[in-house]
Amino acid sequence: MIRATISELKNGLSAYLRQVRSGESVLVLDRKTPVARLVPAGYGAEAREQRALYETEMVRELADEAKLARLERAGIVVRHRAAEPLDIVRSWQSPEDARLVEAVIEERNEEYQQGYR
């Protein structure tokens, strides 16, 4: 087991994490008093259960996404797609003689008068 003070751990965290990934454990000391232990994530039954649960959830999400994609290709479902920002701007109606800069200035003035800025 590797021993490291809090300041040593803070200053060399990447190196200590590489050692933990390789299977080592690190005992963290605060003025020669052990306060924590860094161990590989697969250490212990609880960690293995958490990893299995996470992997199961990820597989489930991928399966759901694949199922939705198949239904969409078959034309059974249509997913909502957000409009592109430029499409939204292009859909705005403006007076024939107004220019974009003038419209923006007018909108800002209205917001200022209403106290939004």
C-alpha positions as semicolon CSV with decimal commas, in nm:
position;residue;x (nm);y (nm);z (nm)
1;M;0,000;0,000;0,000
2;I;0,125;0,344;-0,096
3;R;0,115;0,622;0,164
4;A;0,069;0,988;0,072
5;T;-0,004;1,305;0,265
6;I;-0,291;1,525;0,151
7;S;-0,052;1,777;-0,006
8;E;0,145;1,502;-0,186
9;L;-0,180;1,357;-0,316
10;K;-0,306;1,698;-0,429
11;N;0,020;1,781;-0,609
12;G;0,056;1,441;-0,776
13;L;-0,304;1,327;-0,815
14;S;-0,265;1,203;-1,173
15;A;0,033;0,984;-1,082
16;Y;-0,146;0,839;-0,780
17;L;-0,458;0,768;-0,986
18;R;-0,245;0,583;-1,243
19;Q;-0,115;0,363;-0,963
20;V;-0,468;0,304;-0,832
21;R;-0,583;0,207;-1,183
22;S;-0,302;-0,048;-1,196
23;G;-0,437;-0,214;-0,880
24;E;-0,249;-0,036;-0,602
25;S;-0,423;0,131;-0,309
26;V;-0,321;0,464;-0,158
27;L;-0,354;0,547;0,211
28;V;-0,412;0,921;0,254
29;L;-0,256;1,074;0,565
30;D;-0,332;1,397;0,747
31;R;-0,034;1,468;0,974
32;K;0,054;1,097;0,994
33;T;-0,309;1,005;1,070
34;P;-0,488;0,790;0,810
35;V;-0,802;0,968;0,684
36;A;-0,889;0,793;0,358
37;R;-0,796;0,513;0,124
38;L;-0,801;0,525;-0,255
39;V;-0,873;0,185;-0,402
40;P;-0,954;0,067;-0,756
41;A;-1,321;0,114;-0,848
42;G;-1,371;-0,262;-0,884
43;Y;-1,268;-0,312;-0,524
44;G;-1,535;-0,492;-0,324
45;A;-1,877;-0,639;-0,398
46;E;-2,063;-0,307;-0,369
47;A;-1,848;-0,145;-0,637
48;R;-1,900;-0,442;-0,869
49;E;-2,277;-0,419;-0,814
50;Q;-2,274;-0,045;-0,890
51;R;-2,074;-0,101;-1,208
52;A;-2,310;-0,382;-1,319
53;L;-2,613;-0,162;-1,251
54;Y;-2,459;0,125;-1,448
55;E;-2,370;-0,100;-1,741
56;T;-2,721;-0,252;-1,741
57;E;-2,876;0,095;-1,750
58;M;-2,646;0,200;-2,036
59;V;-2,740;-0,112;-2,235
60;R;-3,109;-0,042;-2,170
61;E;-3,073;0,319;-2,292
62;L;-2,893;0,204;-2,607
63;A;-3,162;-0,059;-2,672
64;D;-3,436;0,203;-2,629
65;E;-3,258;0,438;-2,869
66;A;-3,218;0,158;-3,125
67;K;-3,586;0,067;-3,090
68;L;-3,690;0,430;-3,145
69;A;-3,467;0,454;-3,450
70;R;-3,628;0,140;-3,600
71;L;-3,978;0,276;-3,535
72;E;-3,880;0,609;-3,689
73;R;-3,738;0,441;-4,001
74;A;-4,060;0,238;-4,032
75;G;-4,262;0,560;-4,017
76;I;-4,446;0,456;-3,701
77;V;-4,315;0,740;-3,487
78;V;-4,189;1,087;-3,564
79;R;-3,948;1,238;-3,314
80;H;-3,975;1,604;-3,233
81;R;-3,684;1,792;-3,381
82;A;-3,601;2,138;-3,255
83;A;-3,609;2,406;-3,520
84;E;-3,277;2,548;-3,629
85;P;-3,218;2,898;-3,489
86;L;-3,193;3,049;-3,837
87;D;-3,526;2,893;-3,936
88;I;-3,687;3,063;-3,637
89;V;-3,539;3,400;-3,733
90;R;-3,640;3,359;-4,096
91;S;-4,000;3,290;-3,990
92;W;-4,031;3,630;-3,820
93;Q;-4,249;3,877;-4,004
94;S;-4,108;4,227;-4,043
95;P;-4,240;4,538;-4,216
96;E;-4,134;4,567;-4,578
97;D;-3,923;4,877;-4,523
98;A;-3,761;4,770;-4,193
99;R;-3,403;4,659;-4,189
100;L;-3,271;4,395;-3,952
101;V;-3,050;4,634;-3,755
102;E;-3,339;4,872;-3,700
103;A;-3,559;4,583;-3,585
104;V;-3,297;4,471;-3,331
105;I;-3,252;4,826;-3,201
106;E;-3,628;4,864;-3,167
107;E;-3,657;4,535;-2,978
108;R;-3,377;4,632;-2,741
109;N;-3,539;4,969;-2,675
110;E;-3,869;4,795;-2,594
111;E;-3,692;4,557;-2,355
112;Y;-3,511;4,847;-2,192
113;Q;-3,836;5,037;-2,141
114;Q;-3,999;4,727;-1,992
115;G;-3,703;4,681;-1,756
116;Y;-3,564;4,354;-1,895
117;R;-3,209;4,486;-1,921
